């Protein structure tokens, strides 16, 4: 029974990941794209926080690999950073879960900033160094929309009883 | 580990290609709305608009045909003159029309996805990509259903060009912002002016010579700096065109003449 219980809602998790991937390659006017929050990272952080026994570093690494192919970047750069950020989230998840939403948003800002800075660092090693200040904007927007993402995902999770 | 492998070698290409097959339906899905809009625009047009368009296209076709008559003659003459000079011939190139998928890639680079892959066409890495107005970029990765191309405005892309007016050779580097190229290593007294047309010089052996690249927009000479700062605007509509042309330059004739291109191509892979 417990195994059956644990498997419930896999499709909703998969579906949320697919939607996040679609959002992250949505065509936008040029210049606006750098302001997009990291949708896939936010979704993965949410699931690893809510269900740490199901969504772990391995899933994050695989999703990061997909993102690498999607963005046509160096294979493994997003994978490494996603795995690292999810490791931190798993380490902190019991402390993040209990605090109010706006405090969560601050933690999310730090996590997204770590993500962006390492991505920028790897880009710099390859010789393509974008403007440093651009690294600060996308995490800020990610943190600002975090409460909305969190509430939406929590309702989704409760409605479909994913556990 | 994986990143180093990808950066230095070709071994992980199969992983990339396998994952791209999973990715393709999503890219297709994201592309659908744009596709649908162009489909509706094509379907719901009035009879009058079509007629008007037909007339303009016919007139344009007449003019182009008339110009082509002259062009074939000039081409033949050019080949003949080059034979006399014992230099390599420039023969016609094969072309294929591809369509861009409207998906966004890495926001800090300038890349596009096209809907032609290795399954039906024999594309190759570094293949030039053009649109109706000029050079767009070149292919970097080939997957079964799609390929990604790097645009000439990408900060990692360099393109050997020459000024059409006087044959002055230089290198056009992308700036990362749309519609701007930077020309490198031009001395302060170089003969270059605002409005000069830039064409490919064919020196890098990637792009065939003679295609329009852009037009010089600003020339800024500062005596304190070793080189002039020259900016250019690409001729191709990099952010607007949906249909692109893939070119197969004919290296066959060049190989016979032992040009620098054939030598570098033998050693490159």
Short mmCIF file of C-alpha atoms in Angstrom, two decimals:
data_model
loop_
_atom_site.label_atom_id
_atom_site.label_comp_id
_atom_site.label_asym_id
_atom_site.label_seq_id
_atom_site.Cartn_x
_atom_site.Cartn_y
_atom_site.Cartn_z
CA UNK A 1 0.00 0.00 0.00
CA UNK A 2 2.75 2.37 0.94
CA UNK A 3 4.47 1.94 -2.43
CA UNK A 4 1.20 2.64 -4.19
CA UNK A 5 0.67 5.68 -2.01
CA UNK A 6 4.12 7.04 -2.76
CA UNK A 7 3.77 6.84 -6.52
CA UNK A 8 0.72 9.04 -6.68
CA UNK A 9 0.86 12.13 -8.84
CA UNK A 10 3.95 11.44 -10.89
CA UNK A 11 2.21 12.74 -13.98
CA UNK A 12 1.44 16.10 -12.37
CA UNK A 13 5.12 16.52 -11.48
CA UNK A 14 6.15 15.62 -15.02
CA UNK A 15 3.51 17.94 -16.41
CA UNK A 16 4.74 20.85 -14.27
CA UNK A 17 8.29 20.26 -15.48
CA UNK A 18 7.14 20.24 -19.12
CA UNK A 19 5.24 23.51 -18.62
CA UNK A 20 8.32 25.04 -16.97
CA UNK A 21 10.47 23.97 -19.93
CA UNK A 22 7.94 25.40 -22.40
CA UNK A 23 7.93 28.68 -20.47
CA UNK A 24 11.70 28.88 -20.53
CA UNK A 25 11.93 28.70 -24.33
CA UNK A 26 8.90 30.91 -25.00
CA UNK A 27 9.79 33.41 -27.73
CA UNK A 28 9.93 36.96 -26.37
CA UNK A 29 10.94 40.31 -27.80
CA UNK A 30 14.73 40.53 -27.87
CA UNK A 31 16.23 42.02 -24.73
CA UNK A 32 13.32 40.94 -22.57
CA UNK A 33 14.55 37.39 -22.32
CA UNK A 34 17.29 38.17 -19.82
CA UNK A 35 14.61 39.33 -17.37
CA UNK A 36 12.80 35.99 -17.38
CA UNK A 37 12.82 34.08 -14.11
CA UNK A 38 14.40 30.62 -14.20
CA UNK A 39 11.12 28.73 -14.43
CA UNK A 40 12.56 25.25 -14.38
CA UNK A 41 14.74 26.02 -11.37
CA UNK A 42 11.79 27.44 -9.41
CA UNK A 43 9.65 24.39 -10.19
CA UNK A 44 12.42 22.00 -9.23
CA UNK A 45 13.11 23.91 -6.01
CA UNK A 46 9.42 23.73 -5.11
CA UNK A 47 9.15 19.98 -5.70
CA UNK A 48 12.40 19.19 -3.92
CA UNK A 49 11.22 21.29 -0.98
CA UNK A 50 7.77 19.74 -0.83
CA UNK A 51 8.74 16.16 -1.69
CA UNK A 52 12.44 15.78 -0.86
CA UNK A 53 12.12 11.99 -0.96
CA UNK A 54 11.07 12.02 -4.62
CA UNK A 55 12.74 14.95 -6.34
CA UNK A 56 16.43 14.98 -5.59
CA UNK A 57 19.79 15.81 -7.08
CA UNK A 58 19.51 13.14 -9.80
CA UNK A 59 16.28 14.55 -11.22
CA UNK A 60 17.71 18.06 -11.07
CA UNK A 61 20.81 16.91 -12.92
CA UNK A 62 18.73 15.28 -15.66
CA UNK A 63 16.54 18.37 -16.05
CA UNK A 64 19.64 20.54 -16.21
CA UNK A 65 20.96 18.34 -19.00
CA UNK A 66 17.70 18.86 -20.92
CA UNK A 67 18.07 22.61 -20.39
CA UNK A 68 21.58 22.43 -21.81
CA UNK A 69 20.37 20.81 -25.00
CA UNK A 70 17.45 23.22 -25.13
CA UNK A 71 19.63 26.32 -24.79
CA UNK A 72 22.42 24.77 -26.81
CA UNK A 73 24.95 25.58 -24.12
CA UNK A 74 27.87 23.46 -22.99
CA UNK A 75 26.50 20.04 -22.08
CA UNK A 76 26.49 19.78 -18.30
CA UNK A 77 26.70 23.41 -17.28
CA UNK A 78 23.05 23.80 -16.29
CA UNK A 79 23.07 20.19 -15.03
CA UNK A 80 25.89 20.88 -12.60
CA UNK A 81 24.40 24.11 -11.30
CA UNK A 82 20.88 22.68 -10.96
CA UNK A 83 22.26 19.73 -9.01
CA UNK A 84 24.21 22.08 -6.74
CA UNK A 85 21.26 24.36 -6.04
CA UNK A 86 18.95 21.40 -5.37
CA UNK A 87 21.57 20.00 -3.01
CA UNK A 88 21.44 23.25 -1.07
CA UNK A 89 17.64 23.23 -1.15
CA UNK A 90 17.51 19.66 0.19
CA UNK A 91 19.95 20.65 2.88
CA UNK A 92 17.84 23.65 3.90
CA UNK A 93 14.33 22.48 3.04
CA UNK A 94 13.12 22.02 6.60
CA UNK A 95 14.24 25.50 7.50
CA UNK A 96 12.81 27.14 4.35
CA UNK A 97 9.42 25.44 4.55
CA UNK A 98 8.39 26.88 7.91
CA UNK A 99 9.13 30.57 7.37
CA UNK A 100 6.66 33.07 5.83
CA UNK A 101 6.55 33.50 2.06
CA UNK A 102 8.46 36.77 1.86
CA UNK A 103 11.33 35.24 3.83
CA UNK A 104 11.26 32.24 1.55
CA UNK A 105 11.55 34.64 -1.36
CA UNK A 106 14.82 35.98 0.08
CA UNK A 107 16.24 32.46 0.25
CA UNK A 108 15.06 31.86 -3.32
CA UNK A 109 16.85 35.03 -4.37
CA UNK A 110 20.10 33.73 -2.89
CA UNK A 111 19.65 30.29 -4.48
CA UNK A 112 18.86 31.77 -7.92
CA UNK A 113 21.79 34.15 -7.55
CA UNK A 114 24.14 31.24 -6.87
CA UNK A 115 22.67 29.53 -9.96
CA UNK A 116 23.15 32.59 -12.17
CA UNK A 117 26.62 33.44 -10.89
CA UNK A 118 27.96 29.95 -11.53
CA UNK A 119 26.36 29.94 -15.00
CA UNK A 120 28.02 33.29 -15.70
CA UNK A 121 31.30 31.99 -14.35
CA UNK A 122 31.21 28.97 -16.69
CA UNK A 123 30.33 31.27 -19.58
CA UNK A 124 33.28 33.45 -18.64
CA UNK A 125 35.57 30.42 -18.77
CA UNK A 126 34.35 29.77 -22.29
CA UNK A 127 35.11 33.33 -23.30
CA UNK A 128 31.54 34.66 -23.49
CA UNK A 129 31.14 36.90 -20.48
CA UNK A 130 27.84 38.77 -20.41
CA UNK A 131 27.37 41.96 -18.44
CA UNK A 132 27.74 41.11 -14.75
CA UNK A 133 24.77 43.21 -13.61
CA UNK A 134 22.46 41.11 -15.76
CA UNK A 135 23.10 38.25 -13.33
CA UNK A 136 21.28 40.11 -10.57
CA UNK A 137 18.04 40.85 -12.43
CA UNK A 138 16.69 37.42 -13.28
CA UNK A 139 17.05 36.10 -9.67
CA UNK A 140 15.27 39.21 -8.41
CA UNK A 141 12.30 38.54 -10.66
CA UNK A 142 12.39 34.86 -9.71
CA UNK A 143 12.21 35.86 -6.04
CA UNK A 144 9.38 38.33 -6.70
CA UNK A 145 7.19 35.75 -8.39
CA UNK A 146 8.12 33.00 -5.91
CA UNK A 147 5.09 33.57 -3.61
CA UNK A 148 2.75 33.19 -6.59
CA UNK A 149 4.56 30.10 -7.84
CA UNK A 150 4.56 28.61 -4.35
CA UNK A 151 0.84 29.15 -3.72
CA UNK A 152 -0.08 27.87 -7.18
CA UNK A 153 2.06 24.76 -6.86
CA UNK A 154 0.84 24.07 -3.34
CA UNK A 155 -2.78 24.22 -4.48
CA UNK A 156 -1.91 21.98 -7.40
CA UNK A 157 -0.18 19.51 -5.11
CA UNK A 158 -3.03 19.46 -2.59
CA UNK A 159 -5.72 19.21 -5.26
CA UNK A 160 -4.10 16.21 -6.92
CA UNK A 161 -2.81 14.86 -3.58
CA UNK A 162 0.73 14.43 -4.80
CA UNK A 163 2.82 12.98 -2.03
CA UNK B 1 33.94 16.40 -16.55
CA UNK B 2 31.09 16.29 -19.06
CA UNK B 3 31.57 19.97 -19.79
CA UNK B 4 35.24 19.47 -20.59
CA UNK B 5 34.37 16.55 -22.86
CA UNK B 6 31.85 18.67 -24.71
CA UNK B 7 34.17 21.65 -24.96
CA UNK B 8 37.20 19.72 -26.20
CA UNK B 9 35.90 16.72 -28.10
CA UNK B 10 32.97 15.33 -30.03
CA UNK B 11 32.29 12.25 -27.91
CA UNK B 12 29.11 13.46 -26.23
CA UNK B 13 27.45 14.44 -29.48
CA UNK B 14 25.28 11.31 -29.42
CA UNK B 15 23.96 12.18 -25.93
CA UNK B 16 23.11 15.63 -27.17
CA UNK B 17 21.38 14.24 -30.25
CA UNK B 18 19.41 11.72 -28.16
CA UNK B 19 18.20 14.38 -25.74
CA UNK B 20 17.28 16.67 -28.61
CA UNK B 21 14.77 14.09 -29.81
CA UNK B 22 13.01 14.38 -26.43
CA UNK B 23 13.18 18.14 -26.67
CA UNK B 24 11.85 18.42 -30.21
CA UNK B 25 8.11 18.00 -29.39
CA UNK B 26 8.37 20.82 -26.86
CA UNK B 27 10.09 23.11 -29.32
CA UNK B 28 7.43 22.23 -31.86
CA UNK B 29 4.70 23.02 -29.33
CA UNK B 30 6.18 26.41 -28.47
CA UNK B 31 6.54 27.18 -32.17
CA UNK B 32 2.88 26.32 -32.88
CA UNK B 33 1.23 29.69 -32.06
CA UNK B 34 3.57 31.59 -34.36
CA UNK B 35 3.07 28.95 -37.00
CA UNK B 36 -0.68 29.20 -36.59
CA UNK B 37 -0.63 32.99 -36.96
CA UNK B 38 1.30 32.82 -40.21
CA UNK B 39 -1.03 30.07 -41.41
CA UNK B 40 -4.13 32.18 -40.73
CA UNK B 41 -2.49 35.14 -42.41
CA UNK B 42 -1.89 32.98 -45.46
CA UNK B 43 -5.38 31.51 -45.48
CA UNK B 44 -7.65 34.45 -44.77
CA UNK B 45 -6.59 36.93 -47.41
CA UNK B 46 -8.88 38.66 -49.84
CA UNK B 47 -8.90 37.97 -53.52
CA UNK B 48 -7.93 41.57 -54.18
CA UNK B 49 -4.80 41.42 -51.99
CA UNK B 50 -3.67 38.26 -53.73
CA UNK B 51 -4.19 39.80 -57.13
CA UNK B 52 -2.27 42.89 -56.17
CA UNK B 53 0.56 40.85 -54.73
CA UNK B 54 0.62 38.72 -57.82
CA UNK B 55 0.99 41.76 -60.04
CA UNK B 56 3.85 43.22 -58.02
CA UNK B 57 5.60 39.86 -57.87
CA UNK B 58 5.23 39.42 -61.63
CA UNK B 59 6.72 42.84 -62.30
CA UNK B 60 9.54 42.13 -59.88
CA UNK B 61 10.13 38.77 -61.54
CA UNK B 62 10.39 40.45 -64.95
CA UNK B 63 12.96 42.90 -63.70
CA UNK B 64 14.96 40.20 -61.93
CA UNK B 65 14.90 38.01 -65.03
CA UNK B 66 16.16 40.87 -67.16
CA UNK B 67 18.97 41.45 -64.68
CA UNK B 68 19.74 37.73 -64.63
CA UNK B 69 20.30 37.70 -68.39
CA UNK B 70 23.06 40.21 -67.95
CA UNK B 71 24.31 38.36 -64.86
CA UNK B 72 24.77 35.00 -66.64
CA UNK B 73 26.79 36.71 -69.29
CA UNK B 74 28.95 38.45 -66.70
CA UNK B 75 29.41 35.22 -64.77
CA UNK B 76 30.60 33.40 -67.86
CA UNK B 77 32.96 36.24 -68.59
CA UNK B 78 34.21 36.17 -65.01
CA UNK B 79 34.89 32.42 -65.14
CA UNK B 80 36.73 32.91 -68.42
CA UNK B 81 38.85 35.74 -67.03
CA UNK B 82 39.68 33.72 -63.95
CA UNK B 83 40.76 30.85 -66.16
CA UNK B 84 43.07 33.22 -67.94
CA UNK B 85 44.45 34.36 -64.60
CA UNK B 86 44.88 30.72 -63.50
CA UNK B 87 42.96 31.32 -60.29
CA UNK B 88 40.21 29.24 -58.74
CA UNK B 89 36.76 29.36 -60.28
CA UNK B 90 33.74 30.47 -58.38
CA UNK B 91 30.93 28.19 -59.39
CA UNK B 92 27.29 28.24 -58.34
CA UNK B 93 26.24 27.04 -54.92
CA UNK B 94 23.44 24.68 -53.97
CA UNK B 95 20.74 26.14 -51.71
CA UNK B 96 17.93 24.88 -49.50
CA UNK B 97 15.16 26.84 -47.82
CA UNK B 98 14.73 26.21 -44.10
CA UNK B 99 12.41 27.75 -41.55
CA UNK B 100 13.25 29.14 -38.13
CA UNK B 101 11.49 27.70 -35.11
CA UNK B 102 10.36 30.54 -32.89
CA UNK B 103 11.94 29.37 -29.65
CA UNK B 104 14.32 31.32 -27.47
CA UNK B 105 17.72 29.96 -26.60
CA UNK B 106 20.28 31.17 -24.10
CA UNK B 107 19.43 34.86 -23.55
CA UNK B 108 23.06 35.95 -23.55
CA UNK B 109 23.92 34.54 -26.94
CA UNK B 110 22.51 35.03 -30.40
CA UNK B 111 21.43 31.66 -31.72
CA UNK B 112 18.48 30.29 -33.67
CA UNK B 113 16.92 26.89 -34.26
CA UNK B 114 16.05 25.82 -37.81
CA UNK B 115 13.68 23.05 -38.81
CA UNK B 116 16.13 21.01 -40.87
CA UNK B 117 18.14 18.23 -39.29
CA UNK B 118 20.47 15.40 -40.19
CA UNK B 119 17.58 13.03 -40.93
CA UNK B 120 16.69 14.29 -44.40
CA UNK B 121 19.45 16.64 -45.43
CA UNK B 122 23.19 16.31 -45.45
CA UNK B 123 23.92 19.42 -43.45
CA UNK B 124 27.36 19.98 -42.04
CA UNK B 125 28.76 21.95 -39.11
CA UNK B 126 29.89 25.47 -40.12
CA UNK B 127 27.44 25.55 -43.00
CA UNK B 128 26.59 29.15 -43.95
CA UNK B 129 23.09 30.48 -43.36
CA UNK B 130 21.72 33.36 -45.42
CA UNK B 131 18.49 35.24 -45.80
CA UNK B 132 17.26 37.26 -48.77
CA UNK B 133 19.35 40.29 -47.77
CA UNK B 134 22.63 38.91 -46.53
CA UNK B 135 24.63 36.59 -44.31
CA UNK B 136 22.90 35.44 -41.12
CA UNK B 137 25.26 32.98 -39.48
CA UNK B 138 26.45 29.41 -39.53
CA UNK B 139 25.35 26.03 -38.18
CA UNK B 140 26.93 24.84 -34.92
CA UNK B 141 24.99 21.73 -33.89
CA UNK B 142 23.03 19.29 -36.02
CA UNK B 143 20.31 17.12 -34.47
CA UNK B 144 17.98 14.58 -36.14
CA UNK B 145 15.08 17.01 -36.59
CA UNK B 146 16.52 20.44 -35.93
CA UNK B 147 19.82 22.27 -35.99
CA UNK B 148 21.08 25.30 -34.13
CA UNK B 149 22.88 28.13 -35.84
CA UNK B 150 24.96 30.95 -34.40
CA UNK B 151 24.15 34.42 -35.72
CA UNK B 152 26.78 36.89 -36.86
CA UNK B 153 25.86 39.19 -33.95
CA UNK B 154 26.85 36.57 -31.34
CA UNK B 155 29.85 37.77 -29.33
CA UNK B 156 31.65 34.52 -30.17
CA UNK B 157 31.23 34.87 -33.91
CA UNK B 158 33.84 36.41 -36.17
CA UNK B 159 33.45 36.88 -39.88
CA UNK B 160 36.13 37.88 -42.39
CA UNK B 161 34.73 40.72 -44.50
CA UNK B 162 35.91 43.25 -47.01
CA UNK B 163 34.69 46.68 -47.96
CA UNK B 164 32.96 46.43 -51.33
CA UNK B 165 34.19 49.86 -52.45
CA UNK B 166 37.94 49.26 -52.17
CA UNK B 167 38.51 45.68 -51.04
CA UNK B 168 39.82 46.67 -47.60
CA UNK B 169 39.81 43.48 -45.52
CA UNK B 170 38.80 43.33 -41.88
CA UNK B 171 37.03 41.12 -39.34
CA UNK B 172 33.44 41.63 -38.23
CA UNK B 173 32.75 40.50 -34.67
CA UNK B 174 29.32 40.26 -33.09
CA UNK B 175 28.60 42.49 -30.12
CA UNK B 176 25.82 40.44 -28.56
CA UNK B 177 23.31 43.21 -29.12
CA UNK B 178 20.95 43.02 -32.06
CA UNK B 179 21.83 44.78 -35.27
CA UNK B 180 25.40 45.69 -34.42
CA UNK B 181 28.74 44.37 -35.61
CA UNK B 182 32.16 45.62 -34.65
CA UNK B 183 35.01 45.84 -37.16
CA UNK B 184 38.38 45.02 -35.67
CA UNK B 185 41.97 46.04 -36.36
CA UNK B 186 41.31 48.95 -38.68
CA UNK B 187 43.99 51.62 -38.31
CA UNK B 188 42.91 55.19 -37.71
CA UNK B 189 43.82 56.22 -41.25
CA UNK B 190 42.01 53.33 -42.95
CA UNK B 191 39.88 54.25 -45.92
CA UNK B 192 36.46 53.44 -44.51
CA UNK B 193 33.42 55.70 -44.40
CA UNK B 194 29.92 55.64 -43.02
CA UNK B 195 27.65 53.89 -45.50
CA UNK B 196 30.31 51.57 -46.94
CA UNK B 197 28.95 48.18 -47.94
CA UNK B 198 30.61 45.13 -46.42
CA UNK B 199 30.73 41.78 -48.21
CA UNK B 200 32.19 38.42 -47.18
CA UNK B 201 35.77 38.01 -48.30
CA UNK B 202 35.71 34.20 -48.31
CA UNK B 203 39.01 34.10 -46.41
CA UNK B 204 37.82 32.06 -43.46
CA UNK B 205 36.82 29.28 -45.86
CA UNK B 206 33.41 29.05 -44.15
CA UNK B 207 31.41 31.64 -46.04
CA UNK B 208 31.54 31.89 -49.82
CA UNK B 209 32.92 35.21 -51.00
CA UNK B 210 30.78 38.08 -52.18
CA UNK B 211 27.65 37.91 -50.03
CA UNK B 212 26.47 41.16 -48.42
CA UNK B 213 27.12 41.40 -44.68
CA UNK B 214 26.14 44.92 -43.71
CA UNK B 215 26.71 48.61 -43.89
CA UNK B 216 29.06 50.77 -41.82
CA UNK B 217 27.11 52.98 -39.42
CA UNK B 218 29.72 54.78 -37.33
CA UNK B 219 33.42 55.42 -37.73
CA UNK B 220 35.06 56.82 -34.63
CA UNK B 221 38.74 57.67 -34.80
CA UNK B 222 40.51 58.51 -31.60
CA UNK B 223 44.23 59.30 -31.92
CA UNK B 224 44.89 57.91 -28.46
CA UNK B 225 43.72 54.43 -29.43
CA UNK B 226 45.67 52.18 -31.80
CA UNK B 227 42.65 51.27 -33.92
CA UNK B 228 39.55 53.04 -35.17
CA UNK B 229 36.21 52.04 -33.66
CA UNK B 230 33.95 51.06 -36.51
CA UNK B 231 30.42 49.72 -36.11
CA UNK B 232 28.24 48.17 -38.79
CA UNK B 233 24.63 47.13 -39.15
CA UNK B 234 23.95 43.64 -40.55
CA UNK B 235 22.16 43.51 -43.89
CA UNK B 236 20.21 40.37 -43.00
CA UNK B 237 17.03 40.84 -40.97
CA UNK B 238 18.33 38.78 -38.07
CA UNK B 239 15.38 39.27 -35.77
CA UNK B 240 12.62 39.23 -38.35
CA UNK B 241 13.19 36.72 -41.11
CA UNK B 242 11.51 33.37 -40.69
CA UNK B 243 12.72 31.73 -43.87
CA UNK B 244 16.45 31.22 -44.27
CA UNK B 245 18.68 29.74 -46.95
CA UNK B 246 21.26 27.04 -46.35
CA UNK B 247 24.17 27.12 -48.76
CA UNK B 248 26.49 24.38 -49.94
CA UNK B 249 29.49 26.25 -51.31
CA UNK B 250 31.28 24.32 -54.02
CA UNK B 251 34.74 23.53 -52.74
CA UNK B 252 35.29 20.94 -55.47
CA UNK B 253 36.80 23.37 -57.90
CA UNK B 254 38.89 24.96 -55.19
CA UNK B 255 40.41 21.65 -54.13
CA UNK B 256 41.78 21.17 -57.60
CA UNK B 257 43.61 24.46 -57.49
CA UNK B 258 45.16 23.84 -54.05
CA UNK B 259 43.86 27.03 -52.49
CA UNK B 260 44.43 27.68 -48.79
CA UNK B 261 40.82 26.59 -48.20
CA UNK B 262 41.33 23.03 -49.35
CA UNK B 263 44.38 22.67 -47.17
CA UNK B 264 42.72 23.91 -44.00
CA UNK B 265 39.71 21.73 -44.71
CA UNK B 266 41.85 18.65 -44.88
CA UNK B 267 43.50 19.35 -41.56
CA UNK B 268 40.50 20.75 -39.69
CA UNK B 269 38.61 17.52 -38.92
#
